Amino acid sequence: TLRLIYTTTAVQRKNVGASGPEKYTEAFIKKQIEEFNLGKRHLANMMGEDPETFTQEDIDRAIAYLFPSGLFDKQARPMMKHPSEIFPEQRKIQWGEDGRPFHFLFYTGKQSYYSLMHETYEKLLTVQKYQDQLTDQDLPAQKEKRNLAGSRWLTKIELEEMLLEKLSDNDYSRCIQLLQKLMTSPCGDIEEKYIRKFTKEVPAQLQKVVIEPLKYDERGVAFSTSEGTRKTARATAVVYDNGTGKVTVNGIDILHYFPVLQDREQLLFPFQFLDRVGKHDMVCTVSGGGRSAQAGAIRLASAKALRSFVTEKEVEFMRQAGLLTVDPRVKERKKPGQEGARRKFTWKKR
Amino acid sequence: LDHGYALHTAAKECLSSAVSTDVQAPAERPGAVFYTSESDPANHTDHHEGRHYSIPLEEVKAVFPHGLPYRFQQQIKTFNEACLMVRKPALELFTCLKSSNFAHPAVRYVIYGEKGTGKTMTLCHVVHFCARQGWLVLHIPDAHLWVKNCKELMQSSYNKERLDQPLQASVWLKNFKTSNEHFLKEIKTRRKYVWGKRESTEMGRPLGEVVEQGLARVRNASDAVGVVLKELKEQCQLGSFRLLVAVDGVNALWGRTTLKKEDKSPVSPEELTLVYNLRKMMMNDWNGGAIVATLSQTGSLFTPSCAYLPQQLLGKDGFNALDPFVPIPVPNYSPREFESCYRYYLDRKWLQHEKARTEDGKEELRFLSGSNPRLLERLAAPL
């Protein structure tokens, strides 16, 4: 027979399933908020700023200054934010002291989801009633099309966050279908405010980027400058109008600087895409990187410079062709215990 | 006709003048504006600049047994004709040669330019011109071949310090024979040359015998070459014939070699018989002819690849030896010449890709090759 001599507490705790995320009490959250505000005032005093007008941006800057970190993941760096952003929202206890739930749909399991569907359907019925009233009075049905292009529905994850409940794909699709029906039906404009809660703006990519106007140099020739990067190469390009297609890199002709055909093809691509092969001259400076990286950097710089010469539609075409995007691929870091970034050491059986 | 189609924006001005004045409607290829039926280089003028003229194949074999670049020879085989473009540097040389005074010492012309711009082709054009005129052409295809990759090096029998190269010398003698057959019968030797114990050439024998001797006895081939050069130099001054010395890759004569003696010590160019004799030829102490030389970085040893100016490639010794000379730069294709070359390839159906036939294709070719003849030819090859 075996006698139990010594065991650790970890082993004794067998077959206990992992509990969910820790539940925070309201008092705990309140205390965190008080501590946060106090800490904010201390921080403002430390930095020599006014505690009353110390915004979140100032906090971020101060923390980045006091605790500099070289970690790549922004979420992993030290941060000081309001507790509501750090601690995820949790549902308060849904039933009273007598054990009776507050909400009438509690026993469905997904109470907020079904209450949402209920509300939306009510709104749909009111809209249909209103429409019937209008047709009874022989008034024309108002149809004002809202701008659908700039908005999108909430994603499933966003809806889950809003309702604080897990949803299934089916539920989500039913909800969205109902909202769409509400929106597309005539006289749906009445409920616009309600629907807007479930939509998000999608700004077109182009509105963020500002296209610079052309500059004119002493001879009267239009030109534009811009920069481009690829891996470790940095390039600046100046594209002149009324040219013959001559390209100079660091004072050297491209035939001598890029003897390989592939690099010259990369340089050719933006001009060929816009059908302006022999019309522009270019003078570039490039440093760093290797042969291919420098060619890619110059290509990006010239594409950005050509934006000022070209209509907005063509700029959109260029963006979709991938001429204006910075290539994010960089050399992957070598990991310890491996020979390279991915290559492992030769495996020996013994 | 294609005349209207050929009026392209880039070449409009040049073409309109050429089309109105040039009456020659090329017989072989109707509608091709970039050809000339003028096959005698002597009649080529600025008029014909940018146009291709063809050399009949028998003449090619007779005049250029060894002179043309390898890729051009392949092109001749593919297209079944040899077409050369008339360009400005060649025309300049023609005017100089036509107006040169043969009583003065021989003028030296050095053709230089970046890699692949057409220096060797210009030289071949000049050689063809002189051959048509009836000059004796001494054409050394590539002097670099004499200073590298030599399998057999023998000690010279004539001079103990120098080294012989029997293989290269015999190859050159063979080609020299094919190109200048009739001259070899006319020119007579001035002195007696003793080749060995039993062989010798008497005075007054035709030069052809010396060449035969060199070919038969390979050991004496380099000395035979030396004899030929000396004889030609002396006899040219009498004025019975004109001599053109055409050397490709002349910077090899004054550079370094990759050859080594048996004790692994490097060989300098003066120690090679062929190089030594050729250097004597390049001196301008004779009259009655001209010397045309090309600098070439492609085959040269121990020179940086971006060097193309005479000073950089010849070095101090070479520059002093060749000084004074007339430099002739050869640039890349001008827009008109590029058009002409492009039309030629289109006409011979060399560019098969559908996009190559469009305007965009042409602009792309122009950008990617930078109007460099060699790059354009290499680009067009797989299309």
XYZ file of C-alpha atoms in Angstrom:
733
model
C 0.000 0.000 0.000
C 1.133 3.523 -0.804
C 1.057 6.191 1.842
C 0.390 9.796 0.926
C 3.396 11.729 2.323
C 3.439 15.122 0.704
C 1.378 16.683 -2.059
C 0.997 20.228 -3.327
C -2.272 22.100 -3.242
C -2.237 22.305 -7.017
C -2.508 18.527 -7.314
C -5.258 18.322 -4.682
C -7.458 20.618 -6.680
C -8.425 18.015 -9.259
C -11.186 18.194 -11.838
C -12.231 21.729 -11.078
C -13.181 23.379 -14.343
C -11.759 26.831 -15.120
C -14.195 29.490 -14.057
C -15.042 32.322 -16.402
C -13.428 35.749 -16.339
C -13.250 37.309 -12.903
C -16.405 39.058 -11.870
C -15.878 42.583 -10.706
C -18.240 44.067 -8.187
C -19.555 47.563 -8.633
C -17.735 48.753 -5.530
C -14.487 47.458 -7.036
C -15.047 49.399 -10.241
C -15.893 52.561 -8.285
C -12.697 52.245 -6.284
C -10.694 51.821 -9.508
C -12.236 54.977 -10.930
C -11.342 56.960 -7.799
C -7.794 55.644 -7.905
C -7.547 56.531 -11.594
C -8.636 60.138 -10.991
C -6.226 60.492 -8.086
C -3.438 59.049 -10.154
C -4.286 61.470 -12.952
C -3.856 64.431 -10.625
C -0.567 63.059 -9.293
C 0.671 62.559 -12.820
C -0.309 66.085 -13.798
C 1.597 67.439 -10.761
C 4.615 65.354 -11.697
C 4.641 66.633 -15.268
C 4.114 70.185 -14.064
C 0.775 70.600 -15.839
C -2.575 71.793 -14.596
C -4.484 68.883 -12.980
C -7.856 70.300 -14.028
C -7.156 70.331 -17.752
C -5.249 67.080 -18.079
C -6.704 65.109 -20.998
C -6.286 61.447 -21.931
C -3.808 62.348 -24.689
C -1.637 64.124 -22.147
C -1.771 61.028 -19.955
C -0.676 58.813 -22.844
C 2.204 61.104 -23.698
C 3.331 61.311 -20.087
C 3.275 57.533 -19.656
C 5.172 57.008 -22.893
C 7.776 59.487 -21.645
C 8.106 58.012 -18.172
C 8.017 54.341 -19.203
C 9.559 54.039 -22.658
C 9.095 50.617 -24.172
C 10.361 49.084 -27.383
C 7.726 46.368 -27.600
C 6.063 46.112 -30.989
C 2.548 45.385 -29.726
C 0.959 48.634 -28.609
C -1.358 46.734 -26.256
C 1.610 45.271 -24.405
C 3.131 48.622 -23.474
C 2.381 50.313 -20.137
C -0.859 52.259 -20.308
C -3.072 54.255 -17.980
C -6.658 54.502 -19.068
C -10.049 54.980 -17.533
C -11.220 51.725 -15.891
C -14.251 51.523 -18.151
C -11.885 51.004 -21.074
C -9.727 48.464 -19.282
C -12.254 46.327 -17.476
C -14.775 44.873 -19.896
C -18.406 45.646 -19.227
C -20.200 42.985 -17.322
C -23.789 42.388 -16.761
C -25.059 43.318 -13.365
C -27.027 40.711 -11.432
C -30.259 40.282 -13.280
C -32.474 39.204 -10.444
C -33.538 40.759 -7.184
C -33.165 39.539 -3.596
C -36.211 37.331 -3.862
C -34.707 35.556 -6.877
C -37.237 37.060 -9.269
C -35.617 38.357 -12.510
C -36.132 41.984 -13.514
C -36.564 41.500 -17.267
C -39.613 39.622 -18.556
C -37.567 37.747 -21.147
C -34.903 36.533 -18.696
C -35.811 32.887 -19.067
C -35.238 32.927 -22.866
C -31.529 32.963 -22.084
C -30.625 35.830 -24.442
C -32.830 38.499 -22.948
C -31.316 41.585 -24.530
C -31.269 40.003 -27.987
C -34.926 39.050 -27.907
C -35.922 42.403 -26.439
C -34.056 44.091 -29.292
C -35.884 41.978 -31.870
C -39.157 42.744 -30.140
C -38.537 46.502 -30.254
C -37.463 46.428 -33.865
C -40.561 44.504 -34.891
C -42.743 47.006 -33.016
C -41.140 49.813 -34.973
C -41.764 47.904 -38.191
C -45.447 47.554 -37.333
C -45.761 51.260 -36.565
C -44.141 52.089 -39.901
C -46.537 49.831 -41.751
C -49.501 51.368 -39.906
C -48.306 54.846 -40.824
C -47.934 53.788 -44.438
C -51.459 52.401 -44.459
C -52.709 55.689 -43.026
C -50.989 57.581 -45.819
C -52.435 55.352 -48.526
C -55.891 55.766 -46.947
C -55.490 59.507 -47.161
C -54.201 59.104 -50.728
C -50.997 60.941 -49.985
C -47.940 59.915 -51.984
C -45.513 57.664 -50.157
C -42.424 59.622 -49.285
C -39.314 58.066 -50.518
C -36.165 59.848 -49.563
C -33.257 57.635 -50.137
C -30.643 58.021 -47.521
C -27.025 57.712 -48.426
C -26.324 54.014 -48.039
C -22.834 54.122 -49.409
C -21.123 55.659 -46.434
C -22.500 53.352 -43.747
C -22.337 49.719 -42.856
C -24.140 47.497 -40.374
C -22.508 46.550 -37.070
C -20.504 43.356 -37.172
C -21.467 40.373 -35.031
C -18.709 41.132 -32.535
C -19.824 44.726 -32.199
C -23.411 43.639 -31.671
C -22.301 41.166 -29.017
C -20.438 43.936 -27.235
C -23.495 46.142 -27.368
C -25.814 43.453 -25.982
C -23.283 41.868 -23.578
C -24.436 38.442 -24.712
C -23.131 35.710 -26.933
C -24.948 35.457 -30.274
C -24.999 32.772 -32.892
C -24.571 33.477 -36.596
C -28.182 32.711 -37.253
C -29.358 35.222 -34.629
C -27.112 37.885 -36.027
C -28.301 37.392 -39.586
C -31.964 37.489 -38.503
C -31.372 40.751 -36.665
C -29.675 42.363 -39.636
C -32.408 41.174 -42.015
C -35.061 42.747 -39.836
C -33.194 46.042 -39.678
C -32.725 46.047 -43.438
C -36.434 45.416 -43.946
C -37.195 48.326 -41.657
C -34.817 50.580 -43.520
C -35.872 49.711 -47.047
C -39.595 49.957 -46.407
C -41.105 53.340 -47.358
C -41.614 55.765 -44.474
C -38.699 54.106 -42.819
C -37.204 57.539 -42.431
C -39.195 58.088 -39.288
C -37.185 55.524 -37.461
C -33.891 56.818 -38.815
C -32.548 57.694 -35.401
C -33.216 54.200 -34.139
C -31.550 52.561 -37.126
C -28.538 54.799 -36.913
C -27.679 53.147 -33.608
C -26.871 50.002 -35.575
C -24.841 51.512 -38.391
C -21.284 52.761 -38.646
C -19.677 55.236 -40.976
C -17.202 53.941 -43.556
C -15.136 56.838 -44.755
C -13.880 56.251 -48.262
C -10.157 55.692 -48.149
C -9.519 58.593 -50.462
C -10.911 61.313 -48.233
C -8.117 60.861 -45.762
C -5.335 61.427 -48.271
C -4.581 64.957 -49.409
C -3.269 65.335 -52.949
C -0.750 68.150 -53.187
C -1.033 70.698 -55.956
C 1.636 71.010 -58.641
C 4.575 73.328 -58.114
C 6.293 75.266 -60.885
C 10.030 75.837 -61.004
C 12.003 78.660 -62.675
C 11.697 77.342 -66.206
C 7.948 77.167 -65.928
C 7.888 73.378 -65.895
C 5.447 71.724 -63.498
C 6.934 69.262 -61.039
C 5.990 67.423 -57.857
C 8.015 65.731 -55.115
C 7.243 62.806 -52.864
C 8.866 60.031 -50.876
C 8.620 56.287 -50.778
C 10.000 53.453 -48.653
C 10.455 49.727 -49.008
C 12.208 47.475 -46.468
C 15.117 49.714 -45.454
C 15.356 51.901 -48.549
C 14.213 55.536 -48.510
C 13.682 57.359 -51.784
C 12.595 60.832 -52.827
C 11.433 61.465 -56.373
C 10.864 64.689 -58.305
C 8.738 64.193 -61.407
C 8.914 66.930 -64.070
C 6.388 67.494 -66.822
C 7.162 67.894 -70.539
C 9.971 65.390 -70.467
C 11.407 62.652 -72.627
C 11.274 59.746 -70.203
C 14.796 60.227 -68.873
C 15.266 58.994 -65.317
C 18.268 59.863 -63.132
C 18.991 58.152 -59.816
C 21.533 59.723 -57.441
C 22.992 61.520 -60.427
C 23.420 58.305 -62.426
C 21.346 57.207 -65.416
C 19.024 54.272 -64.712
C 20.757 52.106 -67.295
C 23.891 52.230 -65.185
C 22.309 52.281 -61.739
C 19.887 49.404 -62.379
C 21.545 47.063 -64.847
C 18.915 44.416 -64.094
C 15.800 44.491 -66.253
C 13.499 43.660 -63.333
C 14.322 46.865 -61.467
C 13.737 48.982 -64.549
C 10.389 47.283 -65.098
C 9.420 48.268 -61.552
C 10.263 51.880 -62.329
C 8.317 51.699 -65.579
C 5.125 50.390 -63.983
C 3.536 53.627 -62.612
C 4.108 55.463 -65.900
C 2.863 52.595 -67.988
C -0.251 52.272 -65.854
C -1.152 55.892 -66.551
C -0.043 55.716 -70.224
C 2.538 58.440 -69.644
C 5.720 56.570 -70.446
C 7.697 59.120 -72.442
C 6.114 62.255 -71.074
C 7.784 62.793 -67.708
C 11.367 63.256 -66.552
C 12.379 62.051 -63.127
C 15.223 62.854 -60.758
C 15.472 60.664 -57.659
C 17.707 60.152 -54.663
C 17.705 56.841 -52.864
C 19.635 55.379 -49.948
C 19.648 52.211 -47.913
C 18.269 48.787 -48.723
C 19.347 46.584 -51.582
C 18.805 46.640 -55.323
C 15.207 45.446 -55.275
C 14.235 47.501 -52.234
C 15.556 50.693 -53.816
C 13.610 49.981 -57.002
C 10.416 49.417 -54.993
C 10.969 52.596 -52.982
C 11.431 54.688 -56.126
C 8.349 53.120 -57.652
C 6.228 54.133 -54.656
C 7.706 57.641 -54.615
C 7.058 58.186 -58.326
C 3.480 56.865 -58.048
C 2.795 59.280 -55.176
C 4.313 62.134 -57.163
C 2.205 61.339 -60.204
C -0.953 61.748 -58.151
C -0.726 65.514 -58.561
C -0.669 65.234 -62.352
C -3.632 62.968 -62.655
C -7.447 63.013 -62.127
C -9.019 61.629 -58.957
C -10.471 58.632 -60.711
C -7.049 57.569 -61.923
C -5.696 58.049 -58.414
C -8.359 55.613 -57.203
C -7.323 53.179 -59.954
C -3.701 53.477 -58.862
C -4.671 52.819 -55.264
C -6.567 49.710 -56.266
C -3.671 48.546 -58.394
C -1.517 48.687 -55.280
C 0.813 51.396 -56.544
C 0.230 53.691 -53.590
C 0.417 51.217 -50.703
C 3.554 50.951 -48.626
C 4.809 47.361 -48.692
C 4.784 46.317 -45.014
C 7.063 43.292 -45.432
C 10.284 43.657 -43.487
C 12.943 41.154 -42.509
C 11.556 38.860 -39.816
C 13.452 38.710 -36.549
C 15.644 35.700 -35.822
C 14.391 33.729 -32.826
C 16.587 32.040 -30.223
C 16.699 28.277 -30.476
C 16.285 28.465 -34.248
C 18.830 29.078 -36.906
C 16.894 31.783 -38.701
C 13.456 33.322 -38.544
C 11.743 30.119 -39.538
C 14.497 27.578 -40.139
C 15.080 25.256 -37.194
C 18.343 23.562 -36.421
C 19.008 20.254 -38.107
C 17.110 17.615 -36.210
C 19.309 14.765 -35.092
C 17.695 11.652 -33.910
C 20.326 11.029 -31.253
C 0.616 53.305 -98.267
C 2.645 52.882 -95.117
C 4.131 56.328 -95.644
C 1.177 57.913 -93.929
C 1.332 55.406 -91.114
C 5.019 55.978 -90.673
C 4.636 59.672 -89.931
C 5.056 59.200 -86.230
C 5.062 62.150 -83.848
C 8.638 61.700 -82.722
C 10.133 61.459 -86.190
C 7.705 63.696 -88.025
C 10.102 66.515 -88.824
C 12.991 64.300 -89.878
C 10.832 61.994 -91.898
C 8.872 64.560 -93.828
C 12.035 66.076 -95.233
C 13.518 62.668 -95.983
C 10.388 61.316 -97.651
C 9.939 64.304 -99.911
C 13.524 64.413 -101.123
C 14.407 60.747 -101.158
C 13.014 59.290 -104.338
C 14.270 55.761 -103.803
C 11.297 53.559 -103.281
C 13.002 50.441 -101.910
C 12.466 47.678 -104.366
C 12.716 44.736 -102.010
C 10.362 45.832 -99.280
C 7.533 48.122 -100.334
C 6.344 50.544 -97.698
C 9.411 50.273 -95.499
C 10.720 53.772 -95.041
C 13.782 52.842 -93.045
C 15.656 51.004 -95.725
C 18.038 52.183 -98.375
C 18.878 50.232 -101.410
C 22.221 52.009 -101.468
C 24.564 49.184 -100.699
C 27.822 50.988 -101.302
C 28.938 52.734 -98.136
C 30.810 55.289 -100.173
C 27.547 56.851 -101.256
C 26.066 57.034 -97.783
C 25.395 60.614 -96.765
C 23.523 62.388 -93.958
C 20.469 61.694 -96.012
C 20.704 58.043 -95.229
C 21.237 58.531 -91.555
C 19.102 56.172 -89.517
C 18.442 53.800 -92.372
C 19.432 50.188 -92.780
C 21.351 48.959 -95.779
C 21.979 45.345 -96.554
C 25.232 43.682 -97.506
C 25.047 40.699 -99.847
C 25.953 37.498 -98.065
C 28.939 36.584 -100.264
C 30.500 39.930 -99.521
C 29.954 39.319 -95.840
C 31.909 36.098 -96.027
C 34.672 37.713 -98.030
C 35.075 40.975 -96.132
C 34.142 39.938 -92.590
C 35.436 36.456 -91.966
C 36.011 37.283 -88.348
C 34.942 40.817 -87.636
C 31.283 40.788 -86.752
C 29.996 40.431 -83.181
C 28.587 37.036 -82.335
C 25.026 38.178 -81.843
C 25.033 39.946 -85.171
C 26.232 36.782 -86.862
C 23.330 34.914 -85.304
C 20.986 37.628 -86.522
C 22.369 37.258 -90.039
C 21.693 33.540 -89.905
C 18.128 34.096 -88.657
C 17.117 36.846 -91.036
C 19.188 35.483 -93.927
C 20.525 38.939 -94.627
C 23.007 41.342 -93.079
C 21.509 44.771 -92.438
C 23.590 47.547 -90.946
C 22.292 50.898 -89.738
C 23.959 54.031 -91.065
C 24.814 56.244 -88.103
C 26.494 59.581 -87.605
C 29.879 58.430 -86.230
C 30.401 56.236 -89.287
C 29.462 59.067 -91.637
C 31.935 61.367 -89.877
C 34.657 58.785 -90.332
C 33.847 58.476 -94.026
C 34.183 62.202 -94.593
C 37.488 62.204 -92.713
C 38.816 59.244 -94.651
C 37.734 60.624 -97.991
C 39.361 63.934 -97.316
C 42.530 62.627 -95.678
C 45.838 63.457 -97.228
C 47.870 60.325 -97.720
C 51.184 62.078 -97.747
C 50.791 62.912 -94.085
C 51.382 60.332 -91.359
C 48.444 58.011 -90.782
C 45.691 59.586 -88.703
C 44.440 57.575 -85.756
C 40.755 57.476 -84.999
C 39.579 56.097 -81.688
C 35.928 55.076 -81.423
C 34.738 55.081 -77.843
C 31.428 54.958 -76.044
C 29.488 53.136 -73.382
C 28.840 49.445 -73.450
C 26.622 48.266 -76.228
C 26.273 51.482 -78.208
C 27.558 50.109 -81.505
C 31.297 50.699 -81.649
C 32.154 47.358 -83.229
C 29.352 47.763 -85.752
C 30.686 51.198 -86.687
C 34.094 49.659 -87.183
C 32.625 46.988 -89.437
C 30.839 49.644 -91.444
C 34.150 51.449 -91.962
C 35.843 48.181 -92.916
C 33.166 47.491 -95.508
C 33.579 50.976 -96.905
C 37.323 50.597 -97.249
C 37.000 47.142 -98.747
C 34.655 48.538 -101.382
C 37.084 51.320 -102.069
C 39.827 48.794 -102.661
C 41.945 49.351 -99.600
C 43.904 46.610 -97.934
C 42.132 45.948 -94.679
C 44.057 44.726 -91.667
C 41.211 43.811 -89.342
C 41.941 42.454 -85.890
C 38.552 41.366 -84.530
C 39.308 41.525 -80.843
C 42.711 42.292 -79.408
C 41.478 40.977 -76.060
C 41.530 37.435 -77.448
C 45.300 37.709 -77.741
C 45.920 38.628 -74.113
C 43.746 36.093 -72.363
C 42.800 32.426 -72.440
C 45.827 31.309 -74.351
C 46.390 27.588 -74.132
C 49.834 27.447 -75.706
C 52.577 29.897 -75.005
C 55.920 29.216 -76.585
C 59.139 30.989 -76.348
C 59.758 32.916 -79.505
C 62.497 31.592 -81.741
C 63.253 35.049 -83.063
C 63.698 36.804 -79.767
C 64.392 34.848 -76.619
C 62.523 37.139 -74.265
C 59.250 37.191 -76.111
C 56.441 34.652 -76.090
C 54.568 33.273 -79.067
C 50.928 32.400 -79.468
C 50.697 29.933 -82.355
C 46.956 29.218 -82.180
C 45.711 32.773 -82.241
C 48.240 33.769 -84.860
C 47.273 30.940 -87.205
C 43.554 31.685 -86.836
C 44.160 35.302 -87.679
C 46.332 34.476 -90.654
C 43.606 32.233 -92.063
C 41.022 34.973 -91.834
C 43.401 37.547 -93.217
C 43.917 35.315 -96.212
C 40.195 35.054 -96.984
C 39.646 38.782 -96.735
C 42.571 40.042 -98.791
C 43.230 37.334 -101.379
C 44.132 39.454 -104.357
C 46.479 41.750 -102.479
C 48.562 38.878 -101.221
C 49.474 37.953 -104.769
C 50.494 41.453 -105.726
C 52.627 42.555 -102.805
C 56.169 41.268 -102.890
C 58.541 40.817 -99.994
C 61.444 43.167 -99.696
C 63.807 41.014 -97.760
C 64.746 37.467 -97.238
C 63.187 35.767 -94.202
C 64.626 32.625 -92.713
C 62.142 30.508 -90.843
C 64.202 27.592 -89.720
C 67.054 25.405 -90.854
C 65.520 24.516 -94.174
C 62.704 27.000 -94.768
C 63.159 30.526 -95.937
C 61.360 33.025 -98.111
C 63.381 34.777 -100.798
C 63.162 38.412 -101.662
C 60.499 39.324 -104.182
C 58.138 36.455 -103.416
C 54.427 37.295 -103.042
C 53.261 37.900 -99.514
C 50.866 35.024 -99.868
C 53.794 32.678 -99.465
C 54.610 34.134 -96.069
C 51.049 33.565 -95.006
C 51.145 29.995 -96.300
C 54.342 29.436 -94.389
C 52.749 30.712 -91.211
C 49.729 28.457 -91.696
C 51.765 25.413 -92.548
C 54.321 25.767 -89.802
C 52.252 26.770 -86.823
C 55.330 27.318 -84.721
C 56.319 30.270 -86.817
C 52.843 31.718 -87.181
C 53.392 34.661 -84.841
C 56.601 35.554 -86.599
C 54.779 35.318 -89.909
C 52.247 37.816 -88.592
C 55.063 40.121 -87.579
C 56.605 39.866 -91.031
C 53.282 40.624 -92.723
C 52.760 43.714 -90.609
C 56.251 45.005 -91.227
C 56.028 44.480 -94.971
C 52.673 46.171 -95.226
C 53.872 49.137 -93.240
C 56.906 49.616 -95.435
C 55.161 49.117 -98.721
C 52.201 51.285 -97.955
C 54.421 54.311 -97.989
C 55.150 53.695 -101.661
C 51.526 54.413 -102.406
C 50.529 51.419 -104.490
C 47.687 50.617 -102.157
C 45.961 52.094 -99.155
C 46.121 50.394 -95.828
C 43.456 50.441 -93.168
C 44.392 49.111 -89.767
C 41.176 48.312 -87.915
C 41.625 47.091 -84.356
C 38.796 46.236 -82.014
C 39.499 46.457 -78.317
C 42.731 48.370 -78.708
C 42.936 48.948 -74.947
C 44.049 45.333 -74.643
C 47.416 46.225 -76.128
C 48.323 48.425 -73.202
C 46.488 46.824 -70.332
C 47.404 43.744 -68.337
C 47.158 40.124 -69.363
C 45.840 37.078 -67.544
C 48.597 34.886 -68.929
C 51.362 33.491 -66.797
C 54.729 32.114 -67.625
C 55.769 28.672 -66.469
C 57.212 30.070 -63.292
C 53.840 31.700 -62.521
C 55.082 35.218 -63.073
C 52.619 37.462 -64.932
C 53.193 38.278 -68.564
C 53.131 41.895 -69.601
C 51.783 42.703 -73.056
C 55.146 43.696 -74.514
C 56.390 40.180 -74.037
C 53.872 38.806 -76.511
C 55.061 38.891 -80.111
C 51.671 39.596 -81.567
C 51.048 42.523 -79.253
C 54.500 43.919 -79.772
C 54.176 43.908 -83.530
C 50.722 45.367 -83.413
C 51.896 48.204 -81.234
C 54.491 49.069 -83.821
C 51.706 49.176 -86.368
C 49.716 51.621 -84.291
C 52.521 54.173 -84.337
C 51.855 56.948 -86.775
C 55.278 56.851 -88.341
C 53.947 55.627 -91.667
C 51.721 57.267 -94.263
C 49.343 56.211 -96.963
C 46.524 54.894 -94.834
C 44.561 55.260 -91.638
C 44.230 53.562 -88.280
C 40.780 53.074 -86.792
C 40.550 51.629 -83.308
C 37.754 50.808 -80.907
C 37.908 50.806 -77.153
C 36.020 48.000 -75.515
C 35.289 47.474 -71.851
C 33.458 44.194 -72.379
C 36.461 41.981 -72.925
C 38.986 44.057 -71.076
C 40.719 42.803 -67.985
C 41.053 44.555 -64.686
C 39.027 47.610 -65.618
C 35.893 48.801 -63.799
C 32.702 48.249 -65.712
C 31.683 51.896 -65.680
C 34.846 53.027 -67.480
C 34.406 53.995 -71.093
C 36.505 57.084 -71.743
C 39.810 56.672 -73.590
C 41.892 57.802 -70.654
C 40.262 55.334 -68.278
C 40.519 52.327 -70.538
C 43.866 52.942 -72.216
C 45.820 53.867 -69.139
C 48.694 56.287 -69.187
C 50.938 54.231 -71.502
C 48.256 53.612 -74.047
C 47.102 57.183 -74.041
C 50.621 58.483 -74.579
C 51.231 55.946 -77.300
C 48.061 56.775 -79.177
C 48.283 60.490 -78.639
C 47.390 62.423 -80.834
C 44.203 60.791 -82.044
C 40.788 61.822 -83.265
C 38.178 60.712 -80.738
C 34.821 59.620 -82.101
C 32.123 59.106 -79.511
C 29.293 56.696 -80.246
C 26.101 57.531 -78.365
C 22.955 55.525 -77.767
C 20.201 55.564 -80.388
C 18.603 58.921 -81.093
C 14.775 58.815 -81.214
C 14.889 58.512 -84.980
C 17.402 55.702 -84.946
C 15.361 53.918 -82.308
C 12.304 54.192 -84.554
C 14.273 52.810 -87.433
C 15.550 49.823 -85.472
C 12.087 49.128 -84.114
C 10.583 49.246 -87.595
C 13.255 46.908 -88.850
C 12.450 44.320 -86.198
C 8.748 44.690 -86.890
C 9.302 44.333 -90.581
C 11.325 41.165 -90.201
C 8.591 39.845 -87.902
C 11.058 39.521 -85.058
C 8.648 41.031 -82.494
C 5.898 38.468 -82.168
C 4.173 39.709 -79.010
C 0.925 41.533 -79.837
C 1.661 44.318 -77.423
C 5.050 44.932 -79.006
C 3.310 46.231 -82.112
C 1.431 48.964 -80.273
C 2.598 52.442 -79.414
C 2.692 51.559 -75.720
C 4.893 48.598 -76.474
C 7.316 50.820 -78.295
C 7.438 53.319 -75.442
C 7.986 50.468 -73.017
C 10.868 49.132 -75.101
C 12.330 52.584 -75.343
C 12.167 53.115 -71.572
C 13.451 49.700 -70.602
C 16.343 49.650 -73.038
C 17.168 53.331 -72.606
C 17.753 53.454 -76.373
C 20.844 51.306 -75.959
C 21.277 49.132 -79.064
C 22.527 46.037 -77.273
C 19.815 46.184 -74.613
C 17.160 46.711 -77.247
C 18.370 43.696 -79.157
C 18.425 41.574 -76.022
C 14.932 42.744 -75.044
C 13.487 42.103 -78.465
C 14.971 38.612 -78.664
C 12.429 36.782 -76.496
C 9.468 38.795 -77.757
